[in-house]
Each structure stands twice: as structure tokens, then as C-alpha cells.
Amino acid sequence: VQLVESGGGLVQPGGSLRLSCAASGFTFSSYVMSWYRQAPGKERELVARITRAGGSTNYADSVKGRFTISRDNAKNTVYLQMNSLKPEDTAVYYCNAKYGPMNDYDYWGQGTQVTVSS
């Protein structure tokens, strides 16, 4: 099982980034996919979640209206489009895959750094 994030980097406030997470080793379309983030000294928090077919999404209040999660089940990839970035969005962003009534299968990527600074 692999989840490989890409697309992070340094961006100025107000800028945009698009994160990608390429999945392999499991049936991607059966998993709920999420993006989490963890800033220095803070707990990991849920940023956005998308259901298996992509019909429903949820967002943290802090990113609503600025971030968009999407997925392409044909490409086994989930995306996070981040617009109007703020310094407080600076964090390591992690891709997560969950499956099962008790989240019996729970996979994480290695993370990608996003830094918002002028």
C-alpha cells in the first residue's frame, strides 16, 4: 500500500497550490479519502474528506470556500486545490485512506510541506 503526496512548496499569501495523492496497492474507489494537516506544535487536524464516489465532501471551517477536495478513481488519485492561502495554512499535509465500519483499514502518506510566507 502506498500513498504518495506531491505538490507542496513555498507560496506567498493569497496564492494557490494543488496537492495530489497517488494511491496504489488497494482498491482506491472503495476508500473514503481525506487530507489532514499538522502544523508545528499542533495536533493533526482534518482538512477535507471525500466519499468513495466523490458525491459528498466535508471541510474544516478554517478552509471552507478556499479549498476543494476532489478525486479521480480512474487515476487512483485524490487532489486538494488550495486557494487564497494564508500563513496559518502552513503545515505538513497528509493524505489518508479509510475503509470499513470501524475504519479497519487506515493508511497514511508521508506528507508534503506547505509553507505560506512572504
PDB file of C-alpha atoms in Angstrom:
ATOM      1  CA  VAL A   1       0.000   0.000   0.000  1.00  0.00           C
ATOM      2  CA  GLN A   2       1.321   3.415  -0.936  1.00  0.00           C
ATOM      3  CA  LEU A   3       0.015   6.952  -0.717  1.00  0.00           C
ATOM      4  CA  VAL A   4       2.394   9.439  -2.297  1.00  0.00           C
ATOM      5  CA  GLU A   5       1.688  13.158  -1.892  1.00  0.00           C
ATOM      6  CA  SER A   6       3.107  15.830  -4.160  1.00  0.00           C
ATOM      7  CA  GLY A   7       2.588  19.480  -4.985  1.00  0.00           C
ATOM      8  CA  GLY A   8       3.653  21.129  -1.756  1.00  0.00           C
ATOM      9  CA  GLY A   9       6.041  24.046  -1.592  1.00  0.00           C
ATOM     10  CA  LEU A  10       6.518  27.689  -0.699  1.00  0.00           C
ATOM     11  CA  VAL A  11       3.826  30.149  -1.771  1.00  0.00           C
ATOM     12  CA  GLN A  12       3.030  33.753  -0.942  1.00  0.00           C
ATOM     13  CA  PRO A  13      -0.113  34.688   0.981  1.00  0.00           C
ATOM     14  CA  GLY A  14      -3.075  34.794  -1.368  1.00  0.00           C
ATOM     15  CA  GLY A  15      -1.501  32.247  -3.683  1.00  0.00           C
ATOM     16  CA  SER A  16      -2.620  28.781  -4.718  1.00  0.00           C
ATOM     17  CA  LEU A  17      -1.295  25.239  -4.654  1.00  0.00           C
ATOM     18  CA  ARG A  18      -2.694  21.926  -5.809  1.00  0.00           C
ATOM     19  CA  LEU A  19      -1.757  18.839  -3.842  1.00  0.00           C
ATOM     20  CA  SER A  20      -2.012  15.369  -5.336  1.00  0.00           C
ATOM     21  CA  CYS A  21      -2.004  11.974  -3.669  1.00  0.00           C
ATOM     22  CA  ALA A  22      -1.368   8.925  -5.832  1.00  0.00           C
ATOM     23  CA  ALA A  23      -2.600   5.663  -4.332  1.00  0.00           C
ATOM     24  CA  SER A  24      -1.577   2.090  -5.064  1.00  0.00           C
ATOM     25  CA  GLY A  25      -1.861  -1.344  -3.524  1.00  0.00           C
ATOM     26  CA  PHE A  26      -5.529  -1.201  -2.587  1.00  0.00           C
ATOM     27  CA  THR A  27      -8.942  -0.686  -4.188  1.00  0.00           C
ATOM     28  CA  PHE A  28      -8.919   3.102  -4.229  1.00  0.00           C
ATOM     29  CA  SER A  29     -12.572   3.540  -5.178  1.00  0.00           C
ATOM     30  CA  SER A  30     -13.671   1.656  -2.048  1.00  0.00           C
ATOM     31  CA  TYR A  31     -11.956   4.061   0.339  1.00  0.00           C
ATOM     32  CA  VAL A  32     -13.006   7.364   1.833  1.00  0.00           C
ATOM     33  CA  MET A  33     -10.143   9.768   1.170  1.00  0.00           C
ATOM     34  CA  SER A  34      -9.115  12.697   3.315  1.00  0.00           C
ATOM     35  CA  TRP A  35      -6.479  15.372   3.675  1.00  0.00           C
ATOM     36  CA  TYR A  36      -5.126  16.187   7.130  1.00  0.00           C
ATOM     37  CA  ARG A  37      -2.529  18.717   8.190  1.00  0.00           C
ATOM     38  CA  GLN A  38      -0.225  19.210  11.126  1.00  0.00           C
ATOM     39  CA  ALA A  39       1.453  22.486  11.976  1.00  0.00           C
ATOM     40  CA  PRO A  40       4.471  22.669  14.311  1.00  0.00           C
ATOM     41  CA  GLY A  41       3.417  22.226  17.915  1.00  0.00           C
ATOM     42  CA  LYS A  42      -0.172  21.421  16.984  1.00  0.00           C
ATOM     43  CA  GLU A  43      -2.233  18.268  16.655  1.00  0.00           C
ATOM     44  CA  ARG A  44      -3.027  16.775  13.289  1.00  0.00           C
ATOM     45  CA  GLU A  45      -6.376  18.044  12.035  1.00  0.00           C
ATOM     46  CA  LEU A  46      -8.812  17.029   9.342  1.00  0.00           C
ATOM     47  CA  VAL A  47      -8.839  19.465   6.421  1.00  0.00           C
ATOM     48  CA  ALA A  48     -11.201  17.822   3.927  1.00  0.00           C
ATOM     49  CA  ARG A  49     -12.868  14.486   3.228  1.00  0.00           C
ATOM     50  CA  ILE A  50     -14.476  12.988   0.136  1.00  0.00           C
ATOM     51  CA  THR A  51     -16.678   9.918  -0.140  1.00  0.00           C
ATOM     52  CA  ARG A  52     -15.873   6.914  -2.302  1.00  0.00           C
ATOM     53  CA  ALA A  53     -17.656   8.069  -5.443  1.00  0.00           C
ATOM     54  CA  GLY A  54     -16.930  11.723  -4.787  1.00  0.00           C
ATOM     55  CA  GLY A  55     -20.538  12.645  -4.229  1.00  0.00           C
ATOM     56  CA  SER A  56     -20.054  14.230  -0.829  1.00  0.00           C
ATOM     57  CA  THR A  57     -17.347  16.374   0.698  1.00  0.00           C
ATOM     58  CA  ASN A  58     -16.659  17.880   4.116  1.00  0.00           C
ATOM     59  CA  TYR A  59     -14.305  20.678   5.095  1.00  0.00           C
ATOM     60  CA  ALA A  60     -12.835  22.181   8.215  1.00  0.00           C
ATOM     61  CA  ASP A  61     -14.392  25.559   8.910  1.00  0.00           C
ATOM     62  CA  SER A  62     -10.998  27.209   8.534  1.00  0.00           C
ATOM     63  CA  VAL A  63     -10.713  26.200   4.854  1.00  0.00           C
ATOM     64  CA  LYS A  64     -14.320  26.324   3.643  1.00  0.00           C
ATOM     65  CA  GLY A  65     -14.650  28.366   0.488  1.00  0.00           C
ATOM     66  CA  ARG A  66     -10.886  28.293  -0.154  1.00  0.00           C
ATOM     67  CA  PHE A  67     -10.005  24.595  -0.504  1.00  0.00           C
ATOM     68  CA  THR A  68     -11.576  21.971  -2.744  1.00  0.00           C
ATOM     69  CA  ILE A  69     -11.071  18.224  -2.470  1.00  0.00           C
ATOM     70  CA  SER A  70     -11.663  16.003  -5.491  1.00  0.00           C
ATOM     71  CA  ARG A  71     -10.787  12.528  -6.681  1.00  0.00           C
ATOM     72  CA  ASP A  72     -10.269  10.630  -9.905  1.00  0.00           C
ATOM     73  CA  ASN A  73     -10.980   6.961  -9.306  1.00  0.00           C
ATOM     74  CA  ALA A  74      -9.716   6.056 -12.775  1.00  0.00           C
ATOM     75  CA  LYS A  75      -6.317   7.508 -11.849  1.00  0.00           C
ATOM     76  CA  ASN A  76      -6.344   6.400  -8.181  1.00  0.00           C
ATOM     77  CA  THR A  77      -5.630   9.983  -7.185  1.00  0.00           C
ATOM     78  CA  VAL A  78      -7.097  12.494  -4.762  1.00  0.00           C
ATOM     79  CA  TYR A  79      -6.463  16.226  -5.020  1.00  0.00           C
ATOM     80  CA  LEU A  80      -6.607  19.262  -2.787  1.00  0.00           C
ATOM     81  CA  GLN A  81      -6.899  22.597  -4.545  1.00  0.00           C
ATOM     82  CA  MET A  82      -5.886  25.337  -2.125  1.00  0.00           C
ATOM     83  CA  ASN A  83      -6.658  28.951  -2.987  1.00  0.00           C
ATOM     84  CA  SER A  84      -6.311  32.217  -1.077  1.00  0.00           C
ATOM     85  CA  LEU A  85      -3.660  30.637   1.092  1.00  0.00           C
ATOM     86  CA  LYS A  86      -2.875  32.184   4.462  1.00  0.00           C
ATOM     87  CA  PRO A  87       0.210  31.902   6.690  1.00  0.00           C
ATOM     88  CA  GLU A  88      -1.856  29.829   9.114  1.00  0.00           C
ATOM     89  CA  ASP A  89      -2.260  27.190   6.398  1.00  0.00           C
ATOM     90  CA  THR A  90       1.437  26.388   6.803  1.00  0.00           C
ATOM     91  CA  ALA A  91       1.715  22.718   7.771  1.00  0.00           C
ATOM     92  CA  VAL A  92       2.636  19.260   6.620  1.00  0.00           C
ATOM     93  CA  TYR A  93      -0.305  17.920   4.629  1.00  0.00           C
ATOM     94  CA  TYR A  94      -1.082  14.214   4.758  1.00  0.00           C
ATOM     95  CA  CYS A  95      -3.230  12.043   2.544  1.00  0.00           C
ATOM     96  CA  ASN A  96      -5.369   9.420   4.293  1.00  0.00           C
ATOM     97  CA  ALA A  97      -7.425   6.447   3.125  1.00  0.00           C
ATOM     98  CA  LYS A  98     -10.027   4.723   5.286  1.00  0.00           C
ATOM     99  CA  TYR A  99     -12.230   1.676   4.764  1.00  0.00           C
ATOM    100  CA  GLY A 100     -14.525  -0.386   6.950  1.00  0.00           C
ATOM    101  CA  PRO A 101     -17.232   0.209   9.559  1.00  0.00           C
ATOM    102  CA  MET A 102     -14.598   0.757  12.239  1.00  0.00           C
ATOM    103  CA  ASN A 103     -12.010   2.236   9.851  1.00  0.00           C
ATOM    104  CA  ASP A 104     -10.387  -1.175   9.946  1.00  0.00           C
ATOM    105  CA  TYR A 105      -8.096  -0.188   7.108  1.00  0.00           C
ATOM    106  CA  ASP A 106      -6.404   3.165   7.685  1.00  0.00           C
ATOM    107  CA  TYR A 107      -3.470   4.266   5.510  1.00  0.00           C
ATOM    108  CA  TRP A 108      -1.326   7.413   5.562  1.00  0.00           C
ATOM    109  CA  GLY A 109       1.042   9.085   3.183  1.00  0.00           C
ATOM    110  CA  GLN A 110       4.414  10.522   4.171  1.00  0.00           C
ATOM    111  CA  GLY A 111       3.243  14.122   3.977  1.00  0.00           C
ATOM    112  CA  THR A 112       4.139  17.153   1.917  1.00  0.00           C
ATOM    113  CA  GLN A 113       5.202  20.524   3.327  1.00  0.00           C
ATOM    114  CA  VAL A 114       3.169  23.615   2.517  1.00  0.00           C
ATOM    115  CA  THR A 115       4.649  26.933   3.593  1.00  0.00           C
ATOM    116  CA  VAL A 116       2.755  30.187   3.123  1.00  0.00           C
ATOM    117  CA  SER A 117       5.042  33.149   3.622  1.00  0.00           C
ATOM    118  CA  SER A 118       6.067  36.402   2.008  1.00  0.00           C
TER     119      SER A 118
END
